[in-house]
Amino acid sequence: MPELPEVEQMRRSLARRLEHAHLLMFISLRPGFPDLTTVALGLEAIRDAAIRRIDRRGKYLIWRLDSPEGSFALVCHPRMTGHFLWHDETQPLPPHIHAMVRILDSSGEPGLLLWQDVRRFGTLELLPAGRLETGPHALLRLGPEADSWRPDAAALVRAERGRRRSIAAWLLDQENVAGLGAIYVTEALHACGLDPATPASRLSRPDWQRLSAVVRDLLRWAQARGGSSISDYVDSDGGRGSFQLEHRIYGRYREACPDCGTTLGRRAVGGRHIGYCPRCVRLPRFRHLAKQDDIRHRGRIESVEKPVCDSSSERISPMSAQNTSRMLYVGGYGGRRIDPAPAGLVTASLSAWSVTDTGELTPVRTFAGVRDSSYVIPDPAGDLLLAVQESGRGGRFLIVDPRSDSDDPLAAVNIGAGGPCHLTVHGSWVFTANYGSGSISCLRLADDHRQARLVAVIQHSGSSANPGRQEGPHTHWVGIDPASCYLYAVDLGIDAVLRYPLSALLERLETLSAADAAAPTLDFAEVRHDRIVFPDGEGPRHMVFSPDGHCGFVVTELGNRVFALDLTEALPAVRDLGLAGGSEGEANYPAAIRLAPDGRHLATSIRGSNRIGIFVLDGATATRIQNLPCGGVWPRDLFYAADGRTLWCANEQSHEITRFTVAADGTIAGGESVARVSAPACLLEVL
DNA sequence: CATACCTCCTGAGAGC
DNA sequence: TGCTCTCAGGAGGTAT
Ligand SMILES: [Zn+2]
């Protein structure tokens, strides 16, 4: 199975129990496999082998063993199907087990580990530690680890000159980069718009830089997801990865390209196939095939040498922030949701754009140290930005100084929960909505707001009607009403808006904060709140308040509706105001709902049919007056400029910002693409 | 030498 | 149903 992320997952899983364990016996079950016999005999001669560490190099797993006879390395290569699994001896032995390892773990418990390898290509060998550093082993010839591959691009251009092999063959050669295989080569090449058959010698210096950056990001992202689990592959603890759900090209031969719809093809490389999209490739196999009109028609870049912005580039243009009064910040998943990269595409997860009087956007800078910022808000107390970072396991709260020369946030604070997607601030308190964990993290800002500390996590629980999306709580939005009476939390997973009386909550948090102990997790049942219940399966997502704070409007992601909440009631009921946008019968997943600065209109973004709905407010009700195409694909967020004349739309899947002009009657027009930025997820315009 | 092809295996799924 | 065919997370060996 495994490529680097999967072998790394195997390593982590094995290390949990094997590190500091003792290897008691290695039993070969196949007398006919000479390699296994050799390992068994070798280990028989070593008494009392302590397992110091489990390492990984490329796709090799290395058990580091210490014994009175010296140090040894058990070097394992899983090839296609080899892997270890823990065995319960009361159960029958699974098929294709070729060896067993008896151990005594650090707590004195015996364990039996099986080596299973259906196709028998995997290898196990025992080497004296010295031979790892010197011998002729292939392990010694491996190139740099793919997840930290930072090549000297100029040297590669020089080295490849005059050679003919394809870039796919080059990447698969473990002596160039270690750890890549068919999956990640396929995905990385598509992300770079490279045909697998392109000769490696055709790559320019920026091409190599971009390719290596994409490879690093891809592998790190895949590792955070536990790798790819195809068919029934599991790690030694039975765990599955989830990156296979994000394969865009691999395993989709003859299906439609997720980026352009063209039927995917494949190229034979080294006896197997690497998929690709014939239309998305920007660098064809041979230069003479690149017809100018074809390239123009496709809107792709004119020259491969044209510099491409990636997340490691510091400044996009030297223009400084203080020259312009309006600034649009775009947050999102720029580092990882990758694309065939048209010219001018900004791939940062947080970027700043100056807004001219005519509404044009000019990139000012990126923040390379910020990853996956799913939501960004201003700190009302100063000039800082507050954001949440939706990273693999533990989410983070970020404080960013947009004026700083540094690309790194001032602070990145663990929020004790996963998948944050929204946040709000009230004085020195920050609350994050954690979609992944279904919780609210409460953090206290330091006096200068340049640092923060996690004080408590309020954990929701429950589920609702949609088995795929509502198997548990998924807190999607948090906010405080204009009168500062309640902290509202919209939970998509349990079909409810919860409102926590703010003064009581803050009092409790202040007490916890003063105690200066580790942040506790509070069951939401133990924190006073009202529960505003939605119809089953609606999946409430985002909310806005009417200007007087008496009324709330909630858009539901699963039901595609807008609901009104009369917040002056002791227990508000929800009132259905109709479709958020699009049409009945379409698959629509609304994302944003925003109040226009005139206080009389609402805008909704409709993912699916890619529309924007405009509502006119009339007291506690709202009526939809427009249902327009958003100009892009998958409108994830909207933002009204402060003067109310412009509405920005972040199109996550077409990687662009579209712009609408807002008339005095609240209707919008336009939808032209004004900026290319990869996977935008949130917008914030400040003056 | 660099590069393309073949091989070592078993099982799953498609097509007939 | 069963049969044949192709393909699968890899890499080492062998012809050109
Ligand atoms: Zn395509």
XYZ file of C-alpha atoms (C1' of nucleotides) and ligand atoms in Angstrom:
720
model
C 0.000 0.000 0.000
C 2.085 2.416 1.416
C 3.697 5.600 0.364
C 5.290 7.969 2.810
C 2.122 9.062 4.658
C 0.878 5.493 5.043
C 4.240 4.168 6.220
C 4.434 7.063 8.639
C 0.993 6.100 9.911
C 2.204 2.502 10.331
C 5.224 3.787 12.198
C 3.185 5.894 14.604
C 0.742 3.108 15.209
C 3.496 0.536 15.831
C 5.621 2.843 17.954
C 2.844 3.287 20.484
C 3.349 -0.241 21.741
C 6.736 -1.286 20.407
C 8.950 1.480 21.671
C 10.674 0.332 24.865
C 9.252 -3.151 24.388
C 11.386 -6.307 24.298
C 11.455 -8.537 21.262
C 11.128 -12.088 22.589
C 10.931 -14.174 19.464
C 10.615 -13.881 15.704
C 8.856 -16.824 14.100
C 8.919 -17.433 10.367
C 5.873 -19.341 9.177
C 7.293 -19.842 5.672
C 10.307 -22.132 5.574
C 10.425 -21.474 1.860
C 11.164 -17.745 2.248
C 14.927 -17.508 2.753
C 14.799 -13.849 3.880
C 12.422 -14.658 6.720
C 14.526 -17.627 7.781
C 17.601 -15.423 7.875
C 15.846 -12.868 10.078
C 14.576 -15.611 12.400
C 18.036 -17.144 12.744
C 19.631 -13.750 13.233
C 17.229 -12.757 15.973
C 17.553 -16.160 17.618
C 21.232 -15.368 18.110
C 20.403 -12.096 19.812
C 19.246 -12.519 23.366
C 17.188 -9.801 24.988
C 16.684 -7.394 22.106
C 15.230 -4.120 23.379
C 13.292 -2.053 20.848
C 14.700 1.409 21.219
C 12.735 3.195 18.531
C 10.700 2.722 15.367
C 11.960 4.926 12.562
C 10.870 5.563 9.028
C 13.015 6.481 6.050
C 11.215 6.893 2.747
C 8.901 3.898 2.609
C 11.083 1.800 4.917
C 10.213 1.048 8.527
C 13.223 0.531 10.764
C 13.104 -1.142 14.165
C 16.154 -0.029 16.170
C 17.223 -2.852 18.435
C 19.744 -2.839 21.287
C 21.166 -5.996 22.804
C 24.278 -7.209 24.594
C 25.470 -8.425 21.178
C 25.292 -4.875 19.809
C 22.773 -2.729 17.989
C 20.740 -3.977 15.067
C 18.117 -2.724 12.678
C 15.150 -4.735 11.500
C 14.465 -3.085 8.152
C 10.983 -3.607 6.711
C 9.645 -2.548 3.333
C 5.910 -3.149 2.897
C 6.014 -2.860 -0.906
C 2.415 -3.324 -2.076
C 0.621 -5.182 0.679
C 2.954 -5.860 3.596
C 1.973 -4.639 7.028
C 1.962 -5.447 10.712
C -1.099 -6.097 12.791
C -1.670 -6.969 16.430
C -3.222 -10.361 17.016
C -5.543 -11.652 19.689
C -4.530 -15.287 20.140
C -8.050 -16.392 20.994
C -8.969 -15.533 17.396
C -8.036 -17.620 14.343
C -4.942 -16.557 12.444
C -5.801 -14.333 9.471
C -4.632 -15.434 6.007
C -1.281 -14.548 4.452
C 0.607 -14.328 7.700
C 4.260 -15.051 6.993
C 5.871 -14.201 10.305
C 5.012 -13.464 13.930
C 6.815 -11.399 16.523
C 6.363 -11.980 20.236
C 7.048 -8.978 22.407
C 6.805 -7.853 25.995
C 5.718 -4.227 26.068
C 6.952 -1.612 28.506
C 4.102 -2.309 30.900
C 5.016 -5.991 30.960
C 2.131 -7.160 28.773
C 2.891 -9.802 26.146
C 1.880 -9.074 22.582
C 1.838 -10.898 19.285
C 2.444 -8.940 16.129
C 1.782 -10.476 12.709
C 3.444 -9.713 9.415
C 0.773 -10.038 6.742
C 1.612 -9.683 3.084
C -0.874 -10.883 0.498
C 1.298 -10.315 -2.534
C 4.558 -11.250 -0.806
C 6.566 -8.405 -2.273
C 7.374 -6.971 1.138
C 10.843 -7.416 2.593
C 12.206 -7.895 6.105
C 15.905 -7.965 6.877
C 18.104 -7.762 9.906
C 21.236 -5.635 9.688
C 23.937 -4.806 12.201
C 23.504 -1.117 12.997
C 26.816 -0.260 11.358
C 25.692 -1.535 7.976
C 22.864 0.977 7.889
C 25.365 3.765 7.654
C 27.825 2.123 5.289
C 26.600 -0.949 3.430
C 25.282 -1.056 -0.124
C 21.705 -1.026 1.049
C 19.131 0.819 -1.075
C 18.145 2.632 2.082
C 21.402 4.544 1.883
C 20.755 5.796 -1.601
C 17.377 7.329 -0.826
C 16.883 10.961 -1.694
C 15.546 13.565 0.725
C 12.279 12.876 2.501
C 9.419 14.025 0.289
C 7.605 15.854 3.090
C 10.552 18.161 3.632
C 11.927 18.189 0.098
C 13.500 21.564 -0.660
C 15.633 20.988 -3.723
C 18.181 23.314 -5.224
C 16.036 24.066 -8.264
C 18.890 25.478 -10.301
C 20.939 22.348 -9.708
C 18.052 20.153 -10.831
C 17.586 22.125 -14.021
C 21.284 21.640 -14.707
C 21.305 17.961 -13.786
C 18.329 17.088 -15.956
C 19.554 18.913 -19.041
C 19.961 16.421 -21.864
C 18.064 13.654 -20.091
C 14.778 12.290 -21.304
C 12.921 10.601 -18.510
C 9.475 11.817 -17.549
C 8.767 13.850 -14.452
C 6.578 11.008 -13.146
C 9.433 8.506 -13.481
C 11.736 11.032 -11.858
C 9.478 11.473 -8.834
C 8.960 7.721 -8.480
C 12.728 7.150 -8.380
C 13.399 6.980 -4.645
C 16.969 8.156 -5.148
C 15.652 11.568 -6.199
C 12.985 12.021 -3.517
C 12.058 9.380 -0.980
C 8.528 8.391 -0.170
C 6.455 9.164 -3.248
C 4.441 6.532 -5.078
C 1.658 6.420 -7.604
C -0.963 8.204 -5.484
C 0.996 11.226 -4.454
C 2.828 11.597 -7.764
C -0.543 11.613 -9.521
C -2.025 14.187 -7.191
C 1.044 16.417 -7.057
C 1.477 16.514 -10.829
C -2.165 17.382 -11.339
C -1.933 20.106 -8.732
C 0.973 21.570 -10.681
C -0.703 21.183 -14.055
C 2.025 18.837 -15.245
C 1.529 15.950 -17.616
C 3.207 12.878 -16.075
C 4.944 12.287 -19.404
C 6.575 15.725 -19.451
C 10.342 15.229 -19.548
C 11.846 16.305 -16.247
C 14.333 18.340 -18.267
C 11.474 20.602 -19.344
C 10.873 21.930 -15.856
C 12.102 25.423 -15.152
C 13.418 26.585 -11.820
C 10.031 27.951 -10.675
C 8.430 24.700 -11.835
C 10.722 22.705 -9.546
C 10.088 25.101 -6.698
C 6.381 24.895 -7.125
C 6.411 21.123 -7.530
C 8.460 20.632 -4.378
C 6.210 22.994 -2.414
C 3.138 21.098 -3.616
C 4.698 17.745 -2.739
C 5.566 18.923 0.773
C 2.108 20.359 1.389
C 0.341 17.345 -0.061
C 2.267 14.864 2.069
C 1.883 16.861 5.228
C -1.800 17.224 4.656
C -2.145 13.500 3.900
C -0.174 12.626 7.034
C -2.470 14.761 9.133
C -5.333 12.636 7.785
C -3.591 9.361 8.613
C -2.689 8.685 4.983
C -4.856 7.006 2.353
C -6.717 3.799 3.129
C -7.621 1.979 -0.049
C -9.744 -1.189 0.063
C -9.492 -2.645 3.550
C -6.078 -1.386 4.539
C -5.713 -0.505 8.217
C -2.760 0.281 10.463
C -1.580 -2.107 13.183
C -4.296 -0.819 15.517
C -7.035 -1.219 12.920
C -7.211 2.517 12.204
C -7.982 3.898 8.777
C -6.683 7.046 7.125
C -8.990 9.372 5.280
C -6.917 11.033 2.591
C -8.338 8.683 -0.048
C -11.492 10.797 0.155
C -9.504 13.723 -1.159
C -7.862 12.005 -4.111
C -8.718 14.132 -7.106
C -7.184 12.097 -9.918
C -5.791 8.882 -8.485
C -8.194 5.983 -8.982
C -10.459 7.997 -11.275
C -9.308 6.881 -14.716
C -12.004 7.619 -17.321
C -14.017 9.659 -14.839
C -14.580 13.401 -15.182
C -11.832 15.719 -13.972
C -13.023 17.377 -10.753
C -11.554 20.660 -11.968
C -12.764 20.881 -15.554
C -14.958 17.882 -16.323
C -12.724 16.461 -19.040
C -12.382 12.670 -19.090
C -9.214 11.690 -17.247
C -6.487 9.817 -19.068
C -3.413 7.983 -17.856
C 0.223 7.546 -18.768
C 2.253 4.380 -18.437
C 5.273 4.943 -16.217
C 7.542 2.195 -14.958
C 5.058 -0.579 -15.627
C 2.111 1.163 -14.064
C -0.238 4.032 -14.667
C -0.253 7.637 -13.553
C -3.552 9.420 -14.161
C -3.816 12.957 -15.454
C -6.251 15.431 -16.912
C -5.467 16.148 -20.591
C -7.047 19.571 -20.289
C -5.662 20.762 -16.970
C -2.044 20.213 -17.938
C -0.416 23.525 -18.677
C 2.864 22.078 -19.880
C 2.257 19.627 -22.702
C 4.468 16.705 -23.500
C 6.354 18.542 -26.209
C 6.678 22.240 -26.568
C 5.565 22.376 -30.205
C 2.148 21.082 -29.167
C 1.488 24.238 -27.178
C -0.603 26.329 -29.521
C -1.036 29.920 -28.491
C -4.752 30.057 -29.209
C -5.339 26.872 -27.286
C -3.641 28.337 -24.269
C -5.498 31.615 -24.536
C -8.768 29.825 -24.961
C -8.175 27.890 -21.795
C -7.144 30.991 -19.906
C -3.981 29.363 -18.707
C -0.608 30.923 -18.303
C 1.314 31.998 -21.357
C 4.753 30.959 -20.263
C 5.889 28.343 -17.826
C 8.668 30.637 -16.716
C 6.162 33.134 -15.401
C 6.627 33.222 -11.650
C 3.895 31.586 -9.677
C 3.081 32.726 -6.186
C 3.179 29.991 -3.642
C 2.751 29.977 0.059
C 6.457 30.424 0.602
C 6.692 33.679 -1.309
C 6.833 36.593 1.049
C 5.571 39.674 -0.719
C 3.479 39.670 -3.817
C 4.026 43.310 -4.569
C 6.004 45.929 -2.745
C 2.948 48.069 -2.227
C 2.638 48.799 1.444
C -0.532 48.668 3.475
C -0.602 52.250 4.690
C -1.072 53.734 1.226
C -4.578 52.437 0.867
C -7.520 52.896 3.111
C -9.509 49.800 2.159
C -8.074 46.339 2.634
C -9.704 42.994 1.888
C -8.375 39.968 3.739
C -8.997 36.560 2.238
C -8.619 33.480 4.386
C -8.984 29.907 3.292
C -7.310 26.646 2.441
C -4.850 28.095 -0.028
C -1.989 25.857 0.983
C -3.680 22.598 0.157
C -6.732 22.759 -2.113
C -4.577 23.045 -5.119
C -5.301 23.770 -8.681
C -3.608 23.866 -12.073
C -2.438 27.311 -11.022
C -3.341 29.949 -13.582
C -1.203 33.052 -13.731
C -1.582 35.318 -10.774
C -3.164 32.701 -8.553
C -2.351 33.486 -4.955
C -2.098 30.291 -2.992
C -1.694 31.579 0.543
C -4.131 30.696 3.323
C -4.309 34.339 4.318
C -3.723 37.181 1.890
C -4.293 40.927 1.918
C -5.628 42.878 -1.073
C -5.895 46.606 -1.394
C -9.214 47.885 -2.745
C -9.159 50.840 -5.114
C -11.959 53.398 -5.379
C -13.168 51.616 -8.475
C -13.305 48.304 -6.621
C -10.233 46.672 -8.128
C -8.189 44.303 -5.980
C -4.409 44.354 -5.885
C -2.515 41.735 -3.931
C -0.475 43.319 -1.174
C 0.942 40.459 0.776
C 0.480 36.919 1.981
C 1.026 35.426 5.411
C 3.003 32.288 4.731
C 3.016 31.289 8.389
C -0.772 31.034 8.505
C -2.328 27.749 7.386
C -5.938 26.868 6.690
C -7.487 29.953 8.224
C -11.140 29.066 7.957
C -12.307 32.320 9.542
C -10.813 35.731 10.200
C -12.230 38.658 12.202
C -10.799 42.012 13.245
C -9.872 42.701 16.846
C -12.058 45.704 17.655
C -9.522 46.846 20.232
C -6.674 47.339 17.788
C -5.253 46.610 14.408
C -4.824 42.893 14.850
C -6.574 40.063 13.076
C -7.972 37.087 14.926
C -8.343 33.793 13.097
C -8.947 30.117 13.522
C -6.765 27.530 11.871
C -8.479 24.337 10.919
C -5.459 22.035 11.054
C -5.583 18.256 11.035
C -5.807 17.220 14.686
C -5.735 20.178 17.032
C -7.173 23.450 15.835
C -5.529 26.728 16.701
C -6.473 30.283 17.430
C -4.211 32.772 15.703
C -3.383 36.403 16.377
C -1.947 38.099 13.307
C -0.409 41.534 13.064
C -1.010 42.541 9.441
C 1.522 45.335 9.680
C 4.303 43.132 10.899
C 7.111 42.217 8.540
C 6.855 38.669 9.747
C 4.682 36.175 7.919
C 4.068 34.276 11.111
C 1.219 34.930 13.521
C 2.012 36.637 16.829
C 0.433 33.701 18.599
C -0.935 30.298 17.662
C -2.825 28.897 20.591
C -4.068 25.336 20.870
C -7.825 25.423 21.363
C -8.148 21.934 22.813
C -10.519 20.877 20.036
C -10.532 20.144 16.321
C -11.894 21.725 13.181
C -12.597 25.303 14.253
C -14.487 27.247 11.586
C -15.680 30.486 13.189
C -14.920 32.789 16.075
C -16.046 35.930 17.849
C -14.465 38.316 20.299
C -15.930 40.194 23.254
C -13.536 42.406 25.192
C -10.669 40.152 26.133
C -12.620 36.945 25.505
C -12.495 34.952 22.300
C -14.878 32.108 21.498
C -14.255 29.661 18.679
C -16.861 27.400 17.073
C -15.269 24.000 16.577
C -17.069 22.129 13.841
C -14.949 19.004 14.140
C -15.282 18.521 17.884
C -18.720 20.091 18.274
C -17.549 22.472 20.954
C -16.792 26.080 21.852
C -13.301 27.026 23.000
C -13.060 29.997 25.342
C -9.792 31.902 25.321
C -8.617 34.956 27.206
C -6.520 37.550 25.416
C -3.515 39.031 27.204
C -3.719 42.736 28.064
C -1.942 43.790 24.867
C -3.989 41.238 22.836
C -0.804 39.799 21.388
C -1.089 36.488 23.204
C -3.958 34.329 24.459
C -4.636 31.410 26.742
C -7.220 28.637 26.535
C -9.469 28.791 29.592
C -12.217 26.253 28.926
C -13.942 24.179 26.271
C -17.728 23.830 26.257
C -18.547 20.480 24.717
C -21.854 19.955 22.941
C -23.386 16.522 22.488
C -26.255 14.969 20.599
C -27.066 14.148 17.006
C -29.852 14.520 14.516
C -31.577 13.154 11.456
C -28.909 13.310 8.736
C -26.674 10.287 9.358
C -23.805 11.581 7.236
C -23.634 15.086 8.617
C -25.347 14.972 11.996
C -23.821 11.942 13.680
C -22.620 14.252 16.415
C -22.438 17.924 17.330
C -20.851 20.291 14.798
C -20.674 23.817 16.121
C -20.474 26.072 13.090
C -20.851 29.658 14.220
C -20.568 31.719 17.401
C -21.619 35.308 17.990
C -22.787 37.777 20.567
C -25.972 39.784 20.113
C -25.719 43.594 19.787
C -26.920 44.084 23.374
C -24.265 41.638 24.668
C -26.847 39.494 26.431
C -25.975 36.067 25.078
C -23.297 34.055 23.394
C -25.099 32.324 20.530
C -23.745 29.070 19.113
C -25.186 27.557 15.944
C -24.754 23.778 15.918
C -25.314 22.068 12.591
C -25.009 18.556 14.018
C -27.748 18.807 16.636
C -30.153 21.087 14.736
C -30.073 23.789 17.364
C -28.963 27.276 18.239
C -27.777 27.391 21.840
C -27.623 30.684 23.686
C -25.509 31.085 26.789
C -26.294 34.075 29.075
C -23.131 36.070 28.652
C -22.600 37.657 32.064
C -22.955 34.325 33.878
C -20.655 32.643 31.394
C -18.007 35.351 31.672
C -18.154 35.220 35.452
C -17.522 31.517 35.394
C -14.726 31.889 32.884
C -13.075 34.619 34.944
C -13.082 32.279 37.946
C -11.545 29.498 35.877
C -9.035 31.900 34.429
C -7.978 33.112 37.869
C -7.455 29.514 38.992
C -4.734 29.299 36.352
C -5.179 25.540 35.973
C -5.365 23.438 32.836
C -8.401 24.361 30.750
C -11.299 22.078 31.704
C -13.850 20.650 29.303
C -17.322 21.604 30.443
C -20.297 19.501 29.428
C -22.702 21.990 27.862
C -25.480 20.547 30.013
C -23.658 22.056 32.997
C -23.435 25.520 31.482
C -26.701 27.449 31.591
C -28.220 27.925 28.155
C -31.433 28.051 26.156
C -31.903 25.693 23.273
C -33.577 26.960 20.120
C -34.673 23.903 18.212
C -34.760 23.583 14.411
C -36.712 21.029 12.372
C -34.860 17.707 12.092
C -32.162 17.590 9.452
C -32.060 21.329 8.685
C -28.427 21.715 9.746
C -28.270 25.382 10.882
C -24.965 26.944 9.884
C -24.558 30.712 10.153
C -26.533 33.501 11.803
C -26.912 37.284 11.725
C -28.704 39.708 14.041
C -31.094 42.443 13.008
C -29.602 45.882 13.814
C -31.712 46.227 16.966
C -30.757 42.721 18.072
C -34.337 41.645 18.483
C -34.286 39.189 15.678
C -31.881 36.542 14.418
C -31.695 35.050 10.934
C -30.188 31.619 10.459
C -29.340 29.864 7.219
C -29.504 26.056 7.209
C -26.894 24.156 5.250
C -28.753 20.879 4.857
C -32.248 22.271 4.414
C -31.300 25.352 2.330
C -33.679 27.641 4.184
C -33.619 30.869 6.148
C -35.241 30.912 9.575
C -36.149 33.920 11.703
C -35.744 33.793 15.478
C -37.576 36.248 17.732
C -34.854 36.725 20.305
C -36.995 38.791 22.668
C -38.928 35.669 23.657
C -37.857 33.591 26.628
C -37.615 30.545 24.417
C -37.554 31.675 20.810
C -39.320 29.621 18.197
C -38.019 29.402 14.655
C -39.989 30.686 11.685
C -39.317 29.358 8.208
C -38.831 32.202 5.713
C -38.374 29.909 2.709
C -35.522 28.873 0.475
C -32.188 30.544 1.111
C -31.623 30.552 -2.644
C -31.410 28.360 -5.694
C -34.473 26.306 -6.537
C -36.454 23.519 -4.960
C -35.133 20.095 -5.910
C -31.507 21.166 -6.387
C -28.717 19.984 -4.118
C -27.811 23.217 -2.355
C -25.645 23.778 0.690
C -25.813 27.408 1.760
C -22.799 28.764 3.565
C -22.935 32.451 4.455
C -25.621 34.835 5.580
C -24.738 38.516 5.908
C -26.559 41.674 6.923
C -26.092 44.612 4.558
C -24.736 47.815 6.114
C -28.059 49.527 5.370
C -29.572 47.167 7.953
C -32.444 46.364 5.609
C -31.112 43.528 3.464
C -29.640 40.067 3.859
C -27.427 38.129 1.481
C -27.029 34.331 1.389
C -24.457 32.297 -0.529
C -25.722 29.077 -2.076
C -23.166 26.361 -2.752
C -24.429 23.860 -5.295
C -26.382 26.007 -7.709
C -23.780 28.749 -7.066
C -26.109 31.610 -6.369
C -26.533 34.548 -4.067
C -29.904 35.252 -2.505
C -30.859 38.800 -1.501
C -33.597 39.338 1.078
C -35.332 42.503 2.127
C -35.953 42.770 5.850
C -39.270 43.873 7.222
C -39.233 43.782 11.003
C -39.017 40.155 12.014
C -39.482 38.767 8.554
C -37.509 38.741 5.343
C -38.473 38.157 1.737
C -36.179 37.047 -1.022
C -35.992 39.487 -3.908
C -33.017 38.103 -5.871
C -31.458 34.757 -6.711
C -28.436 35.499 -8.889
C -25.474 33.421 -10.113
C -22.492 34.181 -7.880
C -20.021 34.328 -10.774
C -17.942 31.392 -9.510
C -18.201 27.943 -8.006
C -19.009 27.054 -4.380
C -19.595 30.483 -2.783
C -18.361 29.938 0.751
C -18.438 33.476 2.126
C -19.794 36.942 1.380
C -18.756 40.330 2.680
C -20.358 43.750 2.330
C -17.911 46.654 2.109
C -18.514 49.185 4.877
C -20.050 51.727 2.496
C -22.575 49.102 1.452
C -21.824 49.611 -2.242
C -19.838 46.419 -2.863
C -20.519 42.786 -2.051
C -17.573 40.383 -2.301
C -18.034 36.660 -2.817
C -15.374 34.009 -2.037
C -15.694 31.079 -4.454
C -13.919 28.201 -2.834
C -13.863 25.799 -5.770
C -13.259 28.185 -8.650
C -10.561 29.889 -6.621
C -11.663 33.440 -7.191
C -13.250 36.460 -5.623
C -16.233 37.841 -7.487
C -17.622 41.341 -7.043
C -21.135 42.761 -7.067
C -22.270 46.341 -6.911
C -25.119 47.008 -4.518
C -27.844 49.439 -5.539
C -29.666 51.736 -3.132
C -32.620 49.332 -3.103
C -30.350 46.523 -1.933
C -30.317 44.596 -5.213
C -26.968 43.459 -6.521
C -25.504 43.205 -9.999
C -22.237 42.062 -11.512
C -20.386 38.928 -10.485
C -17.146 39.532 -12.338
C -14.016 37.752 -11.161
C -11.629 40.271 -9.611
C -8.986 38.113 -7.932
C -7.583 34.617 -8.225
C -6.868 33.046 -4.875
C -6.963 29.351 -4.160
C -9.758 27.910 -2.029
C -10.952 31.108 -0.372
C -13.179 30.433 2.630
C -13.686 33.748 4.392
C -13.571 37.451 3.688
C -13.001 40.525 5.794
C -12.826 44.084 4.531
C -11.464 46.724 6.897
C -10.786 50.403 6.543
C 25.270 5.144 -18.902
C 20.117 5.861 -18.969
C 15.781 4.193 -19.853
C 11.892 0.926 -20.926
C 10.078 -3.331 -19.846
C 9.348 -7.495 -17.188
C 8.980 -9.918 -12.997
C 7.891 -11.389 -8.421
C 2.559 -12.578 -6.108
C -2.689 -12.836 -4.899
C -7.368 -10.969 -5.118
C -11.010 -7.995 -6.663
C -13.918 -6.471 -10.065
C -15.506 -6.015 -14.845
C -17.206 -8.183 -18.857
C -18.853 -12.079 -21.262
C -22.586 -19.264 -12.341
C -17.888 -19.461 -13.881
C -14.425 -18.086 -16.891
C -10.896 -14.665 -18.605
C -8.960 -10.366 -18.412
C -6.963 -6.307 -16.263
C -5.414 -3.935 -12.626
C -3.518 -2.798 -7.725
C 0.153 1.511 -2.436
C 6.837 -1.208 -5.417
C 11.228 -1.825 -6.870
C 14.980 -4.830 -8.542
C 16.839 -7.106 -12.541
C 17.596 -7.295 -17.468
C 17.460 -6.111 -22.339
C 18.317 -2.464 -25.473
Zn -9.161 18.953 -15.790
